[in-house]
Amino acid sequence: MVATLTLASGCGSKDGGGSSSGDSKSGTAVGQAMAKLPVQPTTPAPEPTETEEPDDPINGLISPDVTMGNCGWDASSKPYADVKIANSSSTTQYYTLLVGFYDANSSVVATGAASYAEVAGDAKKTVRVTGTKADSSKKAKRCQVTFASKKGTKPGS
């Protein structure tokens, strides 16, 4: 599923691409620039590139509460993405996230997931999503939120 989706939550990059959480796009437009590893979010956000605004956005696969933060590698050489969540609901929500890490040829290097990350009502939280396998040669060049959903109840509760 990861390889076939072309969605991205707003990402900053060291080259100045992407969307910050403070801009009018809220980092939720499908197809926004993807982060290059390692990155720091940009402030203020630069003008969008032509790839940031798709003609036919796919709704519902990425919650508008989710934006991309920093991406890099942890001490065990696994790629990670710090996904920022700003819960727009007044009640606690549970977020499920899927992040893809891609090489320069857009091939999947690793994927990572976070299930039922709890965020209090009207609160902000950063969730670190780590790739499932090490990338010791640091082939991953960009990271991308490919799925982000939220639910008002945690399954099994």
Backbone as ProteinMPNN parsed JSONL, in Angstrom:
{"seq_chain_A": "MVATLTLASGCGSKDGGGSSSGDSKSGTAVGQAMAKLPVQPTTPAPEPTETEEPDDPINGLISPDVTMGNCGWDASSKPYADVKIANSSSTTQYYTLLVGFYDANSSVVATGAASYAEVAGDAKKTVRVTGTKADSSKKAKRCQVTFASKKGTKPGS", "coords_chain_A": {"N_chain_A": [[0.811, -1.188, 0.0], [1.977, 1.222, 0.736], [3.805, 1.844, -1.301], [2.2, 2.51, -3.43], [0.772, 4.773, -2.864], [0.684, 8.334, -3.126], [0.846, 10.45, -1.291], [1.386, 13.18, 0.922], [2.117, 14.632, 4.0], [2.549, 17.971, 5.144], [5.887, 18.963, 4.884], [8.981, 20.175, 6.03], [12.091, 21.077, 4.539], [15.66, 20.837, 4.207], [16.304, 22.215, 1.983], [14.45, 24.152, 1.846], [11.904, 23.489, 0.987], [8.377, 22.648, 1.176], [5.855, 22.791, 3.766], [5.035, 24.719, 6.536], [3.692, 24.303, 9.879], [2.42, 26.604, 10.555], [1.312, 27.876, 8.377], [-1.288, 28.83, 5.997], [-2.142, 26.519, 4.785], [-2.049, 24.475, 6.556], [-0.539, 22.222, 6.373], [-1.841, 20.027, 5.249], [-2.574, 19.494, 2.662], [-2.866, 17.168, 0.074], [-0.107, 15.628, -1.436], [1.909, 17.454, -0.92], [5.264, 18.776, -0.668], [7.822, 16.42, 0.126], [9.785, 15.49, 2.953], [13.337, 15.791, 3.051], [15.877, 13.765, 4.269], [18.345, 14.378, 6.797], [16.008, 16.657, 8.312], [14.829, 19.968, 9.138], [11.957, 21.663, 10.178], [10.73, 24.33, 8.132], [10.578, 27.862, 8.611], [9.58, 31.059, 7.905], [7.106, 29.42, 5.809], [8.057, 28.597, 2.489], [7.067, 29.639, -0.84], [4.62, 27.562, -2.441], [5.457, 24.645, -4.407], [4.912, 23.482, -7.783], [4.178, 20.846, -7.509], [2.842, 20.606, -5.15], [0.092, 21.085, -4.993], [-2.374, 19.09, -5.79], [-4.43, 18.142, -8.625], [-6.602, 16.496, -8.206], [-7.356, 15.85, -5.257], [-7.109, 13.25, -2.797], [-9.352, 12.554, -0.442], [-9.558, 11.963, 3.097], [-7.521, 10.073, 3.68], [-5.439, 11.19, 5.056], [-5.434, 12.704, 8.084], [-6.436, 16.034, 8.79], [-5.287, 17.004, 11.063], [-2.658, 16.3, 11.245], [0.808, 16.864, 10.687], [4.056, 16.889, 9.115], [7.075, 16.615, 10.893], [10.444, 16.786, 11.994], [12.796, 14.624, 10.313], [14.986, 11.826, 10.278], [17.731, 9.704, 11.34], [17.902, 7.22, 13.865], [19.92, 6.133, 16.695], [20.342, 3.457, 16.126], [20.435, 3.363, 13.42], [17.964, 3.338, 12.197], [15.488, 4.842, 10.183], [13.561, 7.745, 11.104], [10.538, 9.59, 11.715], [9.273, 12.535, 12.986], [6.139, 13.07, 13.736], [3.784, 15.556, 13.824], [0.969, 16.24, 15.765], [-2.01, 17.969, 16.052], [-4.643, 18.018, 17.869], [-7.817, 18.578, 16.819], [-10.184, 18.222, 17.999], [-12.321, 18.479, 20.895], [-12.198, 16.43, 22.634], [-10.337, 13.553, 23.822], [-8.404, 11.905, 21.381], [-7.46, 9.13, 19.284], [-4.753, 8.344, 17.326], [-3.714, 6.803, 14.313], [-0.879, 6.135, 12.485], [0.975, 5.988, 9.437], [4.074, 5.88, 7.971], [6.233, 6.377, 5.231], [9.538, 5.751, 4.083], [11.739, 6.798, 1.679], [14.009, 6.198, -1.081], [16.23, 7.954, -3.376], [15.156, 7.239, -5.821], [12.493, 6.948, -5.409], [11.855, 4.503, -4.314], [10.761, 2.272, -1.786], [12.413, 2.327, 1.251], [12.042, 1.795, 3.921], [9.293, 1.323, 6.187], [7.146, 2.712, 8.686], [5.052, 2.583, 11.593], [2.586, 3.88, 13.833], [0.359, 3.078, 16.299], [-2.72, 4.033, 17.602], [-1.971, 6.435, 18.992], [-2.322, 8.473, 21.676], [-3.917, 11.569, 22.069], [-4.72, 14.325, 23.923], [-7.77, 16.268, 24.203], [-7.942, 19.184, 22.174], [-5.181, 19.479, 22.24], [-1.601, 19.397, 21.547], [0.806, 17.179, 20.165], [3.847, 15.423, 19.575], [4.655, 12.625, 17.744], [6.941, 10.066, 17.461], [7.711, 8.174, 14.721], [9.184, 5.26, 13.853], [11.185, 3.604, 11.438], [10.824, 0.193, 10.31], [13.079, -1.261, 9.768], [16.694, -1.13, 9.776], [18.633, 1.465, 8.234], [21.412, 1.622, 7.497], [23.161, 2.504, 5.515], [22.059, 4.841, 4.889], [20.154, 5.328, 2.806], [17.595, 6.349, 2.588], [15.98, 9.205, 1.493], [13.82, 10.835, 1.669], [10.852, 11.39, 3.611], [7.473, 10.471, 4.319], [4.161, 10.975, 5.299], [1.804, 8.595, 4.844], [-0.599, 7.665, 5.622], [-2.99, 8.679, 7.966], [-5.091, 8.526, 10.585], [-7.853, 9.235, 12.824], [-9.558, 8.364, 15.826], [-12.273, 8.463, 18.109], [-12.437, 6.664, 20.155], [-10.497, 4.17, 21.742], [-9.751, 1.09, 20.293], [-11.002, -1.876, 21.741], [-11.596, -0.783, 24.119]], "CA_chain_A": [[0.0, 0.0, 0.0], [2.813, 2.402, 0.842], [4.454, 2.168, -2.564], [1.259, 2.985, -4.434], [0.195, 6.067, -2.483], [1.549, 9.483, -3.366], [0.332, 11.487, -0.414], [2.364, 13.667, 1.874], [1.74, 15.698, 4.913], [3.493, 19.067, 4.965], [7.22, 18.676, 5.374], [10.015, 21.149, 5.762], [13.306, 20.423, 4.093], [16.835, 21.689, 4.303], [16.338, 23.026, 0.776], [13.421, 25.179, 1.937], [10.626, 23.073, 0.432], [7.401, 22.141, 2.112], [4.855, 23.631, 4.391], [5.134, 24.72, 7.989], [2.395, 24.159, 10.519], [1.832, 27.908, 10.77], [0.789, 28.515, 7.178], [-2.725, 28.679, 5.781], [-2.448, 25.19, 4.262], [-2.044, 23.579, 7.708], [0.244, 21.029, 6.087], [-2.7, 18.882, 5.002], [-2.873, 19.269, 1.244], [-2.289, 15.928, -0.424], [0.898, 15.821, -2.458], [2.882, 18.494, -0.615], [6.659, 18.345, -0.739], [8.198, 15.46, 1.141], [11.007, 15.872, 3.637], [14.598, 15.144, 2.74], [16.471, 13.428, 5.55], [17.573, 14.853, 7.943], [15.407, 17.951, 8.025], [14.27, 20.827, 10.162], [10.839, 22.387, 9.566], [11.069, 25.678, 7.711], [9.714, 28.935, 9.102], [8.227, 30.825, 7.402], [7.024, 28.483, 4.692], [8.276, 29.185, 1.172], [5.961, 29.514, -1.794], [4.449, 26.162, -2.834], [5.922, 24.253, -5.735], [3.798, 23.007, -8.593], [3.779, 19.492, -7.113], [2.184, 20.626, -3.85], [-1.361, 21.206, -5.096], [-2.863, 18.144, -6.789], [-5.691, 18.464, -9.297], [-7.665, 15.652, -7.685], [-6.905, 15.35, -3.954], [-7.795, 12.105, -2.227], [-9.746, 12.951, 0.905], [-9.78, 10.946, 4.096], [-6.387, 9.218, 4.006], [-4.564, 11.89, 5.989], [-6.183, 13.607, 8.946], [-5.91, 17.397, 8.738], [-4.611, 17.298, 12.336], [-1.3, 15.753, 11.198], [1.823, 17.477, 9.833], [5.367, 16.266, 9.24], [8.117, 17.346, 11.606], [11.796, 16.383, 11.622], [13.076, 13.249, 9.911], [16.412, 11.521, 10.388], [18.045, 8.334, 11.707], [18.193, 7.08, 15.286], [21.238, 5.561, 16.996], [20.452, 2.125, 15.523], [20.373, 3.601, 11.973], [16.602, 3.25, 11.663], [14.951, 6.169, 9.877], [12.412, 8.124, 11.915], [9.819, 10.817, 11.373], [8.527, 13.118, 14.092], [4.862, 13.494, 13.177], [3.133, 16.488, 14.74], [-0.489, 16.111, 15.803], [-2.742, 19.027, 16.757], [-5.996, 17.481, 17.972], [-8.816, 19.616, 16.579], [-11.382, 17.854, 18.752], [-12.264, 18.849, 22.311], [-12.06, 15.204, 23.407], [-9.168, 12.736, 23.514], [-8.483, 11.154, 20.128], [-6.414, 8.134, 19.088], [-4.269, 8.485, 15.955], [-2.944, 5.733, 13.697], [-0.016, 6.779, 11.497], [1.852, 5.176, 8.605], [5.08, 6.733, 7.328], [7.134, 5.705, 4.307], [10.875, 6.331, 3.912], [12.015, 6.501, 0.281], [15.314, 6.575, -1.612], [16.209, 8.97, -4.439], [14.37, 6.726, -6.948], [11.14, 6.746, -4.876], [11.654, 3.13, -3.857], [10.599, 2.2, -0.34], [13.55, 1.836, 2.027], [11.442, 1.273, 5.148], [8.028, 1.918, 6.606], [6.959, 2.718, 10.131], [3.674, 2.83, 11.986], [2.242, 4.124, 15.231], [-1.051, 2.758, 16.467], [-3.488, 4.576, 18.706], [-1.264, 7.462, 19.754], [-3.345, 9.224, 22.398], [-3.718, 13.009, 22.154], [-5.813, 14.936, 24.676], [-8.577, 17.238, 23.473], [-7.372, 20.497, 21.88], [-3.764, 19.462, 22.602], [-0.616, 19.084, 20.517], [1.747, 16.14, 20.557], [4.702, 14.902, 18.52], [4.813, 11.177, 17.83], [8.059, 9.577, 16.655], [7.441, 6.936, 13.992], [10.478, 4.713, 13.463], [11.15, 2.576, 10.401], [10.887, -1.181, 10.811], [14.404, -1.85, 9.582], [17.799, -0.178, 9.763], [19.069, 2.053, 6.96], [22.772, 2.001, 7.874], [23.801, 3.222, 4.414], [21.299, 6.094, 4.779], [19.565, 5.444, 1.473], [16.353, 7.134, 2.657], [16.196, 10.613, 1.167], [12.621, 11.598, 2.01], [9.865, 10.683, 4.407], [6.145, 10.867, 3.886], [3.004, 10.389, 5.966], [0.959, 8.043, 3.795], [-1.912, 7.42, 6.195], [-3.147, 9.195, 9.325], [-6.505, 8.569, 10.935], [-8.112, 9.422, 14.243], [-10.803, 7.8, 16.342], [-12.619, 8.98, 19.429], [-12.31, 5.614, 21.161], [-9.423, 3.22, 21.479], [-10.321, -0.246, 20.131], [-10.848, -2.746, 22.903], [-11.941, -0.048, 25.35]], "C_chain_A": [[0.859, 1.259, 0.0], [3.375, 2.819, -0.502], [3.484, 2.754, -3.582], [0.643, 4.328, -4.096], [1.186, 7.186, -2.738], [1.038, 10.659, -2.564], [1.437, 11.942, 0.514], [1.731, 14.686, 2.773], [2.829, 16.747, 4.807], [4.819, 18.776, 5.606], [8.111, 19.871, 5.112], [11.219, 20.412, 5.249], [14.461, 21.389, 4.213], [16.983, 22.583, 3.082], [15.241, 24.075, 0.758], [12.088, 24.766, 1.351], [9.646, 22.709, 1.522], [6.552, 23.197, 2.745], [5.021, 23.581, 5.893], [3.746, 24.639, 8.581], [1.714, 25.496, 10.716], [1.259, 28.547, 9.517], [-0.686, 28.203, 6.985], [-3.108, 27.308, 5.26], [-2.533, 24.156, 5.373], [-1.315, 22.279, 7.433], [-0.6, 19.834, 5.696], [-2.989, 18.635, 3.539], [-2.158, 18.01, 0.78], [-1.268, 16.271, -1.493], [1.889, 16.918, -2.15], [4.287, 17.909, -0.617], [6.98, 17.404, 0.408], [9.542, 15.852, 1.721], [12.202, 15.112, 3.098], [15.297, 14.941, 4.072], [17.89, 13.945, 5.647], [17.06, 16.264, 7.658], [15.058, 18.7, 9.292], [13.104, 21.537, 9.497], [11.256, 23.808, 9.221], [10.076, 26.675, 8.272], [10.287, 30.229, 8.569], [8.263, 29.911, 6.184], [7.277, 29.202, 3.375], [7.037, 29.024, 0.302], [5.833, 28.051, -2.217], [5.011, 25.897, -4.227], [4.738, 23.697, -6.504], [3.355, 21.601, -8.214], [2.99, 19.475, -5.814], [0.665, 20.656, -3.914], [-1.882, 20.271, -6.173], [-4.17, 18.603, -7.401], [-6.854, 17.693, -8.694], [-7.245, 15.072, -6.337], [-7.755, 14.172, -3.485], [-8.092, 12.454, -0.775], [-9.843, 11.743, 1.821], [-8.607, 10.069, 4.445], [-5.421, 9.865, 4.979], [-5.405, 12.886, 6.776], [-5.588, 15.006, 8.848], [-5.206, 17.812, 10.025], [-3.121, 16.979, 12.287], [-0.415, 16.533, 10.232], [3.166, 16.786, 10.084], [6.315, 17.184, 9.997], [9.479, 16.923, 11.082], [11.855, 14.93, 11.201], [14.576, 13.036, 10.011], [16.609, 10.047, 10.671], [18.342, 8.287, 13.189], [19.557, 6.399, 15.46], [21.431, 4.17, 16.395], [20.306, 2.17, 14.002], [18.991, 3.379, 11.364], [16.118, 4.664, 11.345], [13.747, 6.463, 10.785], [11.788, 9.389, 11.355], [9.094, 11.276, 12.626], [7.259, 13.721, 13.494], [4.154, 14.353, 14.224], [1.62, 16.353, 14.616], [-1.042, 17.273, 16.611], [-4.201, 18.594, 16.772], [-7.012, 18.614, 17.862], [-10.122, 19.347, 17.321], [-11.218, 18.261, 20.216], [-12.138, 17.622, 23.217], [-10.804, 14.448, 22.972], [-9.417, 11.926, 22.25], [-7.288, 10.208, 20.046], [-6.042, 8.115, 17.615], [-3.479, 7.256, 15.544], [-2.194, 6.35, 12.526], [0.784, 5.734, 10.724], [2.774, 6.127, 7.86], [5.941, 5.863, 6.422], [8.447, 6.471, 4.216], [11.378, 5.857, 2.547], [13.422, 6.936, -0.124], [15.135, 7.595, -2.737], [15.375, 8.541, -5.649], [12.917, 6.453, -6.563], [10.823, 5.294, -4.554], [11.592, 3.13, -2.336], [11.848, 1.594, 0.295], [13.032, 1.171, 3.295], [10.082, 1.924, 5.341], [7.982, 1.878, 8.123], [5.521, 3.055, 10.454], [3.592, 3.122, 13.471], [0.746, 3.892, 15.345], [-1.601, 3.387, 17.737], [-2.69, 5.5, 19.615], [-2.314, 8.379, 20.377], [-2.969, 10.709, 22.48], [-4.945, 13.607, 22.831], [-6.546, 15.962, 23.818], [-7.904, 18.59, 23.362], [-5.889, 20.602, 22.237], [-2.903, 19.16, 21.383], [0.348, 18.052, 21.066], [2.582, 15.755, 19.352], [4.923, 13.42, 18.77], [5.958, 10.765, 16.914], [7.683, 8.231, 16.049], [8.774, 6.449, 13.441], [10.288, 3.622, 12.422], [11.355, 1.198, 10.98], [12.244, -1.842, 10.622], [15.451, -0.747, 9.483], [18.128, 0.256, 8.336], [20.494, 2.558, 7.179], [23.513, 2.739, 6.764], [23.096, 4.545, 4.118], [20.806, 6.345, 3.352], [18.309, 6.308, 1.468], [16.668, 8.613, 2.444], [14.978, 11.463, 1.48], [11.684, 10.724, 2.826], [8.498, 11.273, 4.1], [5.095, 10.19, 4.762], [2.09, 9.893, 4.856], [-0.444, 7.722, 4.3], [-1.919, 7.98, 7.608], [-4.644, 9.295, 9.615], [-6.65, 8.823, 12.424], [-9.472, 8.839, 14.591], [-11.016, 8.339, 17.748], [-12.517, 7.947, 20.535], [-11.189, 4.672, 20.74], [-10.054, 1.83, 21.35], [-10.024, -1.116, 21.354], [-11.202, -2.064, 24.204], [-13.4, -0.214, 25.672]], "O_chain_A": [[0.522, 2.246, -0.653], [3.421, 4.008, -0.816], [3.915, 3.434, -4.514], [0.045, 4.964, -4.965], [2.393, 7.002, -2.582], [0.821, 11.743, -3.106], [2.328, 11.163, 0.853], [0.91, 15.499, 2.348], [3.946, 16.422, 4.406], [4.868, 18.378, 6.77], [7.998, 20.513, 4.067], [11.357, 19.216, 5.503], [14.271, 22.602, 4.308], [17.695, 23.586, 3.123], [15.102, 24.812, -0.218], [11.202, 25.61, 1.22], [10.038, 22.484, 2.667], [6.531, 24.35, 2.315], [5.138, 22.497, 6.465], [2.748, 24.869, 7.898], [0.522, 25.526, 11.022], [0.759, 29.67, 9.587], [-1.262, 27.404, 7.724], [-4.287, 26.955, 5.286], [-3.044, 23.058, 5.148], [-1.461, 21.322, 8.193], [-0.121, 18.705, 5.801], [-3.612, 17.624, 3.211], [-0.976, 17.817, 1.066], [-1.527, 17.107, -2.358], [2.657, 17.299, -3.033], [4.466, 16.692, -0.574], [6.478, 17.566, 1.52], [10.352, 16.483, 1.042], [12.098, 13.94, 2.734], [15.311, 15.84, 4.913], [18.592, 13.949, 4.637], [17.636, 16.978, 6.838], [15.001, 18.126, 10.379], [13.235, 21.979, 8.356], [12.046, 24.42, 9.94], [8.886, 26.383, 8.397], [11.474, 30.465, 8.795], [9.323, 29.664, 5.607], [6.767, 30.303, 3.164], [6.079, 28.349, 0.68], [6.846, 27.364, -2.339], [5.041, 26.772, -5.093], [3.673, 23.469, -5.929], [2.247, 21.2, -8.569], [2.508, 18.416, -5.412], [0.013, 20.274, -2.943], [-1.84, 20.614, -7.355], [-4.928, 19.355, -6.787], [-7.98, 18.191, -8.675], [-6.821, 13.918, -6.273], [-8.957, 14.109, -3.743], [-7.174, 12.63, 0.026], [-10.167, 10.639, 1.382], [-8.68, 9.355, 5.445], [-4.663, 9.171, 5.657], [-6.01, 13.794, 6.207], [-4.366, 15.156, 8.826], [-4.587, 18.874, 10.068], [-2.388, 17.353, 13.203], [-0.817, 16.829, 9.107], [3.377, 16.178, 11.133], [6.345, 18.392, 9.761], [9.658, 16.724, 9.88], [11.071, 14.103, 11.666], [15.35, 13.978, 9.844], [15.773, 9.223, 10.3], [18.964, 9.203, 13.727], [20.253, 6.127, 14.482], [22.566, 3.746, 16.178], [20.081, 1.14, 13.367], [18.863, 3.245, 10.147], [16.313, 5.581, 12.143], [13.015, 5.555, 11.18], [12.421, 10.151, 10.625], [8.381, 10.496, 13.258], [7.305, 14.756, 12.829], [3.954, 13.928, 15.362], [1.066, 16.351, 13.516], [-0.591, 17.529, 17.728], [-4.915, 18.786, 15.788], [-7.057, 19.502, 18.713], [-11.05, 20.154, 17.273], [-10.097, 18.372, 20.711], [-11.989, 17.76, 24.431], [-10.278, 14.679, 21.883], [-10.484, 11.341, 22.066], [-6.245, 10.449, 20.654], [-6.895, 7.9, 16.753], [-2.678, 6.729, 16.317], [-2.792, 7.007, 11.675], [1.215, 4.725, 11.283], [2.318, 7.062, 7.201], [6.331, 4.756, 6.794], [8.46, 7.701, 4.266], [11.438, 4.654, 2.289], [13.962, 7.906, 0.408], [14.02, 8.041, -3.011], [14.932, 9.391, -6.422], [12.191, 5.797, -7.311], [9.657, 4.9, -4.525], [12.291, 3.901, -1.679], [12.282, 0.501, -0.07], [13.521, 0.114, 3.696], [9.77, 2.946, 4.729], [8.695, 1.102, 8.76], [4.846, 3.735, 9.681], [4.422, 2.669, 14.259], [-0.039, 4.447, 14.575], [-1.007, 3.277, 18.81], [-2.724, 5.373, 20.839], [-3.106, 8.993, 19.661], [-1.867, 11.064, 22.898], [-6.071, 13.419, 22.37], [-6.005, 16.46, 22.83], [-7.354, 19.094, 24.341], [-5.394, 21.697, 22.509], [-3.394, 18.731, 20.338], [0.669, 18.04, 22.254], [2.086, 15.758, 18.226], [5.323, 13.01, 19.859], [5.946, 11.078, 15.724], [7.377, 7.276, 16.762], [9.418, 7.144, 12.655], [9.358, 2.82, 12.505], [11.988, 1.045, 12.024], [12.53, -2.867, 11.242], [15.148, 0.401, 9.155], [17.927, -0.485, 7.374], [20.763, 3.754, 7.065], [24.412, 3.529, 7.053], [23.488, 5.277, 3.21], [21.01, 7.415, 2.778], [17.991, 6.932, 0.456], [17.513, 9.189, 3.129], [15.084, 12.687, 1.552], [11.714, 9.496, 2.745], [8.382, 12.423, 3.677], [5.13, 8.974, 4.948], [1.647, 10.679, 4.017], [-1.366, 7.529, 3.508], [-0.967, 7.782, 8.363], [-5.365, 10.054, 8.967], [-5.703, 8.651, 13.192], [-10.398, 8.822, 13.779], [-10.066, 8.631, 18.474], [-12.509, 8.296, 21.716], [-10.969, 4.417, 19.556], [-10.823, 1.431, 22.225], [-8.929, -1.079, 21.914], [-11.125, -2.672, 25.272], [-13.879, 0.329, 26.668]]}, "name": "protein", "num_of_chains": 1, "seq": "MVATLTLASGCGSKDGGGSSSGDSKSGTAVGQAMAKLPVQPTTPAPEPTETEEPDDPINGLISPDVTMGNCGWDASSKPYADVKIANSSSTTQYYTLLVGFYDANSSVVATGAASYAEVAGDAKKTVRVTGTKADSSKKAKRCQVTFASKKGTKPGS"}
